[in-house]
């Protein structure tokens, strides 16, 4: 039994069931025992791998897309280069290395990282040695400047509420206890005004997920972009208007029971990009673009060929596999999507379309 299992069981036994969002939040970022707080979960020895850890090409192309967006908006100086949930700092390092080729970009950029995990801040400090970095717990800490932002696999880690349709209302998915073990349950039927628009495309028993924390952050990004200019690239797995239960736990690269080991497994849910796009107003949002298409539009195959020229044997095989993994529809190419936010009336960052 993990320390958080005991903690949650005691709390639920005393105070009754808690919503799934509270369970997820506690498991992931509890200040002492939270999953992200206590470890670096990335890589082969960890629980999952992300696109920037698969190949440097991912960060290079995102960096160049944002640098072009910066040029398109008149190259404001200074600006905040922001990353939400930067993991090991690999994406930011690759973005900066590539974008440094764009005259003026690196000098104008103030790097701001939003990270709750002390373990991952240490990893980021190491990866980004020699670069002046500011860390914040939340986006609100970033100064009021034009903002160029990236978030890869960040929104899937934010706590969701799950609602099950019941006639004209909804029942919220909760975590309670049964015979001394954590167990899923459903709350009483209630109206949910925020889900009024889902009454038309759902039927009894359907599950719909809400991510209030994600909507709040995107709202803040949208307001900053509209007021000061900038652009954001949001990359994650999910879709436009999600339907069904996408809550999942990963441990050692395999799916596991999300209630079995709170604080010791990664918990995620698919991102509902429609809800994020709505929250981004008054900024504009691009079409939702599959990651493979986004990277192809930015020239990943030509970049892959250039890098392949310097490789042979096992490292060449790994490089070819990485290119396929990032772009192929059967791998990350279709499941992962990209949505850009940018000022109304401006062009979207390269790779994304209106
Ligand atoms: N973007 C990285 C890491 C993804 S893992 C990559 O692509 O490799 C999710 C990241 O978000 C981690 O850095 C984690 O510590 C951070 N994170 C999770 N929840 C957070 C929250 N509520 N606020 C800030 N950072 C958070």
Short mmCIF file of C-alpha atoms and ligand atoms in Angstrom, two decimals:
data_model
loop_
_atom_site.label_atom_id
_atom_site.label_comp_id
_atom_site.label_asym_id
_atom_site.label_seq_id
_atom_site.Cartn_x
_atom_site.Cartn_y
_atom_site.Cartn_z
CA UNK A 1 0.00 0.00 0.00
CA UNK A 2 1.50 3.37 -1.04
CA UNK A 3 1.52 6.22 1.54
CA UNK A 4 -1.10 8.01 -0.58
CA UNK A 5 -3.34 4.93 -0.57
CA UNK A 6 -3.44 5.05 3.24
CA UNK A 7 -3.91 8.83 3.23
CA UNK A 8 -6.79 8.74 0.70
CA UNK A 9 -8.49 5.77 2.36
CA UNK A 10 -8.44 7.55 5.73
CA UNK A 11 -9.76 10.76 4.23
CA UNK A 12 -12.56 9.01 2.33
CA UNK A 13 -13.54 6.86 5.32
CA UNK A 14 -13.91 10.00 7.39
CA UNK A 15 -15.27 12.54 4.90
CA UNK A 16 -16.94 10.42 2.21
CA UNK A 17 -16.19 9.93 -1.52
CA UNK A 18 -14.13 12.51 -3.44
CA UNK A 19 -14.52 13.55 -7.09
CA UNK A 20 -12.13 11.99 -9.60
CA UNK A 21 -10.51 15.40 -10.11
CA UNK A 22 -9.48 15.55 -6.46
CA UNK A 23 -8.14 12.00 -6.62
CA UNK A 24 -6.09 12.78 -9.72
CA UNK A 25 -4.75 16.03 -8.31
CA UNK A 26 -3.70 14.35 -5.04
CA UNK A 27 -2.04 11.42 -6.80
CA UNK A 28 -0.09 13.58 -9.23
CA UNK A 29 0.98 16.64 -7.29
CA UNK A 30 0.47 16.02 -3.54
CA UNK A 31 3.32 18.14 -2.07
CA UNK A 32 4.95 15.18 -0.33
CA UNK A 33 3.87 11.96 -2.08
CA UNK A 34 2.62 13.13 -5.49
CA UNK A 35 3.75 11.17 -8.55
CA UNK A 36 5.46 14.11 -10.28
CA UNK A 37 6.79 15.54 -7.03
CA UNK A 38 8.73 12.42 -6.09
CA UNK A 39 10.31 11.32 -9.37
CA UNK A 40 11.44 11.85 -12.96
CA UNK A 41 8.96 9.53 -14.71
CA UNK A 42 10.34 9.87 -18.24
CA UNK A 43 12.44 7.57 -20.39
CA UNK A 44 13.10 3.87 -20.77
CA UNK A 45 13.59 3.30 -17.04
CA UNK A 46 10.50 5.35 -16.16
CA UNK A 47 6.80 5.01 -16.90
CA UNK A 48 6.41 6.75 -20.26
CA UNK A 49 8.36 8.43 -23.07
CA UNK A 50 7.44 11.68 -24.80
CA UNK A 51 8.10 13.09 -28.27
CA UNK A 52 11.04 15.35 -27.28
CA UNK A 53 12.70 12.35 -25.59
CA UNK A 54 12.27 10.30 -28.78
CA UNK A 55 14.08 12.70 -31.12
CA UNK A 56 15.66 16.16 -31.17
CA UNK A 57 13.71 16.83 -34.39
CA UNK A 58 10.48 17.39 -32.46
CA UNK A 59 11.82 20.31 -30.42
CA UNK A 60 13.77 21.77 -33.33
CA UNK A 61 10.66 22.01 -35.51
CA UNK A 62 8.45 23.40 -32.74
CA UNK A 63 11.14 25.98 -31.98
CA UNK A 64 11.31 27.08 -35.61
CA UNK A 65 7.53 27.27 -35.88
CA UNK A 66 7.37 29.55 -32.81
CA UNK A 67 10.32 31.63 -34.08
CA UNK A 68 8.48 32.19 -37.37
CA UNK A 69 5.34 33.16 -35.41
CA UNK A 70 7.54 35.64 -33.50
CA UNK A 71 8.80 37.13 -36.80
CA UNK A 72 5.26 37.25 -38.20
CA UNK A 73 4.16 39.30 -35.20
CA UNK A 74 6.90 41.88 -35.75
CA UNK A 75 9.64 40.27 -33.60
CA UNK A 76 8.71 41.91 -30.27
CA UNK A 77 11.59 42.49 -27.81
CA UNK A 78 11.62 41.24 -25.09
CA UNK A 79 9.15 38.36 -25.01
CA UNK A 80 8.40 35.45 -22.68
CA UNK A 81 9.27 32.02 -24.08
CA UNK A 82 7.11 29.80 -21.88
CA UNK A 83 6.83 26.06 -21.48
CA UNK A 84 4.15 24.34 -19.42
CA UNK A 85 5.35 21.11 -17.75
CA UNK A 86 8.81 20.93 -19.35
CA UNK A 87 9.71 17.41 -18.12
CA UNK A 88 13.48 17.05 -18.42
CA UNK A 89 13.90 20.35 -20.31
CA UNK A 90 14.74 18.54 -23.54
CA UNK A 91 12.06 20.23 -25.63
CA UNK A 92 13.11 23.73 -24.51
CA UNK A 93 16.81 22.96 -25.14
CA UNK A 94 16.09 21.68 -28.68
CA UNK A 95 13.76 24.61 -29.43
CA UNK A 96 16.33 27.16 -28.30
CA UNK A 97 19.18 25.53 -30.22
CA UNK A 98 17.21 25.58 -33.48
CA UNK A 99 15.59 29.00 -32.98
CA UNK A 100 18.94 30.60 -32.11
CA UNK A 101 19.59 30.54 -35.87
CA UNK A 102 16.82 33.16 -36.24
CA UNK A 103 18.57 36.52 -35.72
CA UNK A 104 17.49 38.31 -32.52
CA UNK A 105 15.29 35.49 -31.20
CA UNK A 106 17.57 34.13 -28.47
CA UNK A 107 18.51 37.60 -27.17
CA UNK A 108 14.88 38.69 -26.99
CA UNK A 109 13.65 35.51 -25.27
CA UNK A 110 13.11 35.33 -21.52
CA UNK A 111 12.73 31.64 -20.67
CA UNK A 112 9.94 30.87 -18.19
CA UNK A 113 9.15 27.31 -17.14
CA UNK A 114 5.95 26.32 -15.32
CA UNK A 115 6.78 23.27 -13.22
CA UNK A 116 5.47 21.91 -9.92
CA UNK A 117 7.97 19.09 -9.49
CA UNK A 118 11.24 19.76 -7.66
CA UNK A 119 12.71 16.56 -9.13
CA UNK A 120 11.95 17.70 -12.67
CA UNK A 121 13.12 21.28 -12.01
CA UNK A 122 16.49 19.77 -11.09
CA UNK A 123 16.54 17.81 -14.36
CA UNK A 124 15.60 20.96 -16.32
CA UNK A 125 18.36 22.96 -14.61
CA UNK A 126 20.87 20.35 -15.73
CA UNK A 127 19.63 20.14 -19.33
CA UNK A 128 19.44 23.94 -19.69
CA UNK A 129 22.82 24.73 -18.13
CA UNK A 130 24.16 28.06 -19.34
CA UNK A 131 20.68 29.43 -20.14
CA UNK A 132 18.99 31.91 -17.80
CA UNK A 133 15.72 30.26 -16.73
CA UNK A 134 12.88 31.47 -14.50
CA UNK A 135 10.69 28.88 -12.80
CA UNK A 136 7.09 29.37 -11.70
CA UNK A 137 4.40 27.22 -10.08
CA UNK A 138 1.76 28.83 -12.31
CA UNK A 139 1.44 30.88 -15.45
CA UNK A 140 0.34 33.92 -13.39
CA UNK A 141 3.99 34.33 -12.29
CA UNK A 142 5.19 35.05 -15.84
CA UNK A 143 5.67 38.80 -16.51
CA UNK A 144 3.19 40.64 -18.71
CA UNK A 145 5.05 40.37 -22.05
CA UNK A 146 4.24 39.02 -25.52
CA UNK A 147 4.08 35.28 -24.93
CA UNK A 148 5.31 32.41 -27.11
CA UNK A 149 4.34 29.18 -25.41
CA UNK A 150 4.63 25.46 -25.86
CA UNK A 151 2.98 22.61 -23.96
CA UNK A 152 3.65 18.97 -24.84
CA UNK A 153 1.82 16.31 -22.83
CA UNK A 154 0.95 18.86 -20.15
CA UNK A 155 -2.83 19.15 -20.41
CA UNK A 156 -3.33 15.36 -20.21
CA UNK A 157 -1.83 15.48 -16.71
CA UNK A 158 -4.36 17.96 -15.35
CA UNK A 159 -7.20 16.68 -13.16
CA UNK A 160 -10.48 15.87 -14.90
CA UNK A 161 -14.07 15.52 -13.71
CA UNK A 162 -16.01 12.65 -15.24
CA UNK A 163 -19.77 12.90 -15.68
CA UNK A 164 -22.11 10.06 -16.58
CA UNK A 165 -25.28 11.02 -18.42
CA UNK A 166 -28.49 10.19 -16.55
CA UNK A 167 -31.64 11.48 -18.22
CA UNK A 168 -31.59 15.29 -18.28
CA UNK A 169 -28.70 15.42 -15.76
CA UNK A 170 -25.34 13.89 -14.87
CA UNK A 171 -23.81 11.77 -12.11
CA UNK A 172 -20.22 12.55 -11.16
CA UNK A 173 -17.62 9.80 -11.00
CA UNK A 174 -16.21 9.64 -7.47
CA UNK A 175 -13.65 7.62 -5.56
CA UNK A 176 -15.03 5.99 -2.43
CA UNK A 177 -14.17 2.85 -0.53
CA UNK A 178 -15.57 -0.65 -0.37
CA UNK A 179 -14.42 -3.25 2.17
CA UNK A 180 -11.32 -1.21 2.97
CA UNK A 181 -10.24 -0.68 -0.67
CA UNK A 182 -10.54 2.37 -2.93
CA UNK A 183 -13.43 1.96 -5.39
CA UNK A 184 -15.17 3.92 -8.16
CA UNK A 185 -18.69 5.18 -7.51
CA UNK A 186 -21.23 7.68 -8.83
CA UNK A 187 -22.70 10.72 -7.10
CA UNK A 188 -26.37 11.75 -7.15
CA UNK A 189 -27.90 13.04 -10.37
CA UNK A 190 -27.47 16.80 -10.81
CA UNK A 191 -27.76 19.38 -13.57
CA UNK A 192 -24.39 20.55 -15.02
CA UNK A 193 -24.87 23.87 -16.88
CA UNK A 194 -21.37 23.63 -18.44
CA UNK A 195 -22.52 20.39 -20.14
CA UNK A 196 -25.77 21.71 -21.55
CA UNK A 197 -24.23 21.54 -25.06
CA UNK A 198 -23.50 17.83 -24.63
CA UNK A 199 -27.14 16.85 -24.06
CA UNK A 200 -27.63 16.67 -27.84
CA UNK A 201 -24.78 14.25 -28.62
CA UNK A 202 -24.91 11.92 -25.60
CA UNK A 203 -27.30 9.25 -24.32
CA UNK A 204 -27.89 7.63 -20.93
CA UNK A 205 -24.75 6.01 -19.56
CA UNK A 206 -22.33 8.00 -21.75
CA UNK A 207 -19.32 9.53 -20.02
CA UNK A 208 -18.12 13.06 -20.69
CA UNK A 209 -14.95 14.54 -19.22
CA UNK A 210 -14.30 18.11 -18.12
CA UNK A 211 -10.94 19.66 -17.34
CA UNK A 212 -11.60 22.92 -15.47
CA UNK A 213 -7.89 23.41 -14.66
CA UNK A 214 -6.95 23.12 -18.35
CA UNK A 215 -9.68 25.56 -19.39
CA UNK A 216 -8.49 28.09 -16.79
CA UNK A 217 -4.89 27.95 -18.03
CA UNK A 218 -5.87 28.27 -21.69
CA UNK A 219 -8.14 31.16 -20.82
CA UNK A 220 -5.16 32.95 -19.30
CA UNK A 221 -2.99 32.18 -22.36
CA UNK A 222 -5.73 33.45 -24.69
CA UNK A 223 -6.06 36.68 -22.75
CA UNK A 224 -2.30 37.27 -22.81
CA UNK A 225 -2.09 36.58 -26.54
CA UNK A 226 -5.00 38.90 -27.27
CA UNK A 227 -3.61 41.70 -25.07
CA UNK A 228 0.15 41.50 -25.74
CA UNK A 229 0.53 39.31 -28.82
CA UNK A 230 2.13 35.90 -29.09
CA UNK A 231 1.34 32.31 -30.00
CA UNK A 232 0.95 28.93 -28.31
CA UNK A 233 1.46 25.38 -29.57
CA UNK A 234 -0.47 22.79 -27.59
CA UNK A 235 0.43 19.17 -28.35
CA UNK A 236 -1.30 16.25 -26.69
CA UNK A 237 -3.34 13.11 -27.21
CA UNK A 238 -7.02 13.67 -27.51
CA UNK A 239 -9.57 14.93 -29.97
CA UNK A 240 -12.20 17.52 -30.78
CA UNK A 241 -15.11 16.89 -28.36
CA UNK A 242 -14.11 13.73 -26.54
CA UNK A 243 -16.63 11.12 -25.52
CA UNK A 244 -16.18 8.20 -23.14
CA UNK A 245 -13.88 7.23 -20.31
CA UNK A 246 -10.26 8.07 -21.18
CA UNK A 247 -8.90 8.08 -17.62
CA UNK A 248 -5.86 5.80 -17.52
CA UNK A 249 -2.84 4.83 -15.47
CA UNK A 250 0.60 3.92 -16.79
CA UNK A 251 3.39 2.26 -14.88
CA UNK A 252 6.58 0.91 -16.43
CA UNK A 253 5.18 1.68 -19.95
CA UNK A 254 2.12 -0.58 -19.31
CA UNK A 255 -1.50 0.15 -18.46
CA UNK A 256 -2.41 -0.50 -14.86
CA UNK A 257 -5.36 -0.14 -12.46
CA UNK A 258 -5.58 3.61 -11.69
CA UNK A 259 -6.73 2.95 -8.11
CA UNK A 260 -4.06 0.35 -7.26
CA UNK A 261 -1.07 2.52 -6.38
CA UNK A 262 -1.93 6.21 -5.92
CA UNK A 263 1.17 8.37 -6.32
CA UNK A 264 3.19 5.58 -7.94
CA UNK A 265 1.57 5.45 -11.41
CA UNK A 266 1.08 8.16 -14.01
CA UNK A 267 -2.57 9.21 -14.37
CA UNK A 268 -3.82 10.94 -17.53
CA UNK A 269 -6.90 11.64 -19.62
CA UNK A 270 -7.33 12.58 -23.25
CA UNK A 271 -7.52 16.29 -23.98
CA UNK A 272 -10.79 17.75 -25.27
CA UNK A 273 -9.39 20.38 -27.65
CA UNK A 274 -12.82 21.86 -28.35
CA UNK A 275 -13.13 22.86 -24.70
CA UNK A 276 -9.64 24.40 -24.78
CA UNK A 277 -10.41 26.29 -28.02
CA UNK A 278 -13.56 27.72 -26.42
CA UNK A 279 -11.60 28.79 -23.35
CA UNK A 280 -8.94 30.53 -25.47
CA UNK A 281 -11.29 33.28 -26.66
CA UNK A 282 -10.54 36.15 -27.42
CA UNK A 283 -7.46 34.58 -29.06
CA UNK A 284 -7.96 32.63 -32.30
CA UNK A 285 -7.31 28.88 -32.53
CA UNK A 286 -6.07 26.85 -35.47
CA UNK A 287 -7.61 23.69 -36.83
CA UNK A 288 -6.76 20.61 -34.81
CA UNK A 289 -3.88 19.01 -36.74
CA UNK A 290 -2.56 15.45 -36.37
CA UNK A 291 1.03 15.53 -35.08
CA UNK A 292 2.34 13.56 -38.08
CA UNK A 293 0.91 16.06 -40.55
CA UNK A 294 2.11 19.01 -38.47
CA UNK A 295 5.67 17.67 -38.43
CA UNK A 296 5.61 16.77 -42.13
CA UNK A 297 4.48 20.30 -42.99
CA UNK A 298 7.46 21.61 -41.05
CA UNK A 299 9.85 19.42 -43.03
CA UNK A 300 10.63 16.60 -40.59
CA UNK A 301 11.51 14.17 -43.38
CA UNK A 302 14.12 16.49 -44.87
CA UNK A 303 15.54 17.13 -41.40
CA UNK A 304 15.59 13.37 -40.73
CA UNK A 305 17.50 12.76 -43.97
CA UNK A 306 20.06 15.45 -43.10
CA UNK A 307 20.64 13.95 -39.65
CA UNK A 308 20.79 10.41 -41.10
CA UNK A 309 23.82 11.43 -43.17
CA UNK A 310 25.95 11.47 -40.01
CA UNK A 311 24.71 8.15 -38.61
CA UNK A 312 25.27 4.46 -39.23
CA UNK A 313 24.47 1.05 -37.70
CA UNK A 314 22.32 0.97 -34.56
CA UNK A 315 22.14 4.75 -34.21
CA UNK A 316 20.83 5.07 -37.78
CA UNK A 317 18.22 2.35 -37.08
CA UNK A 318 17.15 4.20 -33.92
CA UNK A 319 16.90 7.49 -35.81
CA UNK A 320 14.73 5.96 -38.56
CA UNK A 321 12.51 4.35 -35.90
CA UNK A 322 12.19 7.70 -34.07
CA UNK A 323 11.05 9.48 -37.25
CA UNK A 324 8.43 6.79 -37.80
CA UNK A 325 7.31 6.87 -34.18
CA UNK A 326 6.71 10.63 -34.22
CA UNK A 327 4.86 10.73 -37.55
CA UNK A 328 3.30 7.38 -38.50
CA UNK A 329 -0.49 7.12 -38.10
CA UNK A 330 -0.13 3.78 -36.32
CA UNK A 331 2.26 5.31 -33.78
CA UNK A 332 2.06 8.90 -32.45
CA UNK A 333 1.19 10.57 -35.77
CA UNK A 334 -2.59 10.51 -35.47
CA UNK A 335 -3.35 10.01 -31.78
CA UNK A 336 -1.39 13.16 -30.92
CA UNK A 337 -2.78 16.46 -32.13
CA UNK A 338 -1.53 20.03 -32.35
CA UNK A 339 -3.59 23.17 -31.85
CA UNK A 340 -2.14 26.66 -32.12
CA UNK A 341 -3.45 29.80 -30.44
CA UNK A 342 -2.63 33.19 -31.95
CA UNK A 343 -4.07 36.73 -32.15
CA UNK A 344 -7.30 37.19 -34.09
CA UNK A 345 -6.44 38.41 -37.60
CA UNK A 346 -2.86 37.04 -37.54
CA UNK A 347 -1.63 33.95 -39.39
CA UNK A 348 -1.23 30.76 -37.34
CA UNK A 349 2.29 29.45 -36.62
CA UNK A 350 3.69 27.29 -39.47
CA UNK A 351 2.44 23.69 -39.35
CA UNK A 352 -1.07 24.78 -38.35
CA UNK A 353 -3.86 26.17 -40.51
CA UNK A 354 -6.98 28.24 -39.98
N1 LIG B 1 6.57 18.20 -21.65
C1 LIG B 1 7.46 17.16 -21.18
C2 LIG B 1 6.94 16.41 -19.94
C3 LIG B 1 5.53 15.89 -19.93
S1 LIG B 1 5.11 15.15 -18.38
C4 LIG B 1 7.81 16.23 -22.30
O1 LIG B 1 7.17 16.33 -23.35
O2 LIG B 1 8.72 15.41 -22.15
C5 LIG B 1 4.14 16.41 -17.60
C6 LIG B 1 4.91 17.58 -17.06
O3 LIG B 1 3.99 18.51 -16.46
C7 LIG B 1 5.93 17.30 -15.98
O4 LIG B 1 7.01 18.19 -16.12
C8 LIG B 1 5.14 17.57 -14.70
O5 LIG B 1 5.93 17.76 -13.56
C9 LIG B 1 4.37 18.79 -15.10
N2 LIG B 1 3.12 19.04 -14.38
C10 LIG B 1 2.13 18.15 -14.14
N3 LIG B 1 1.09 18.74 -13.51
C11 LIG B 1 1.43 20.05 -13.37
C12 LIG B 1 0.78 21.19 -12.82
N4 LIG B 1 -0.44 21.09 -12.29
N5 LIG B 1 1.43 22.38 -12.87
C13 LIG B 1 2.66 22.49 -13.42
N6 LIG B 1 3.33 21.44 -13.96
C14 LIG B 1 2.74 20.23 -13.93
#
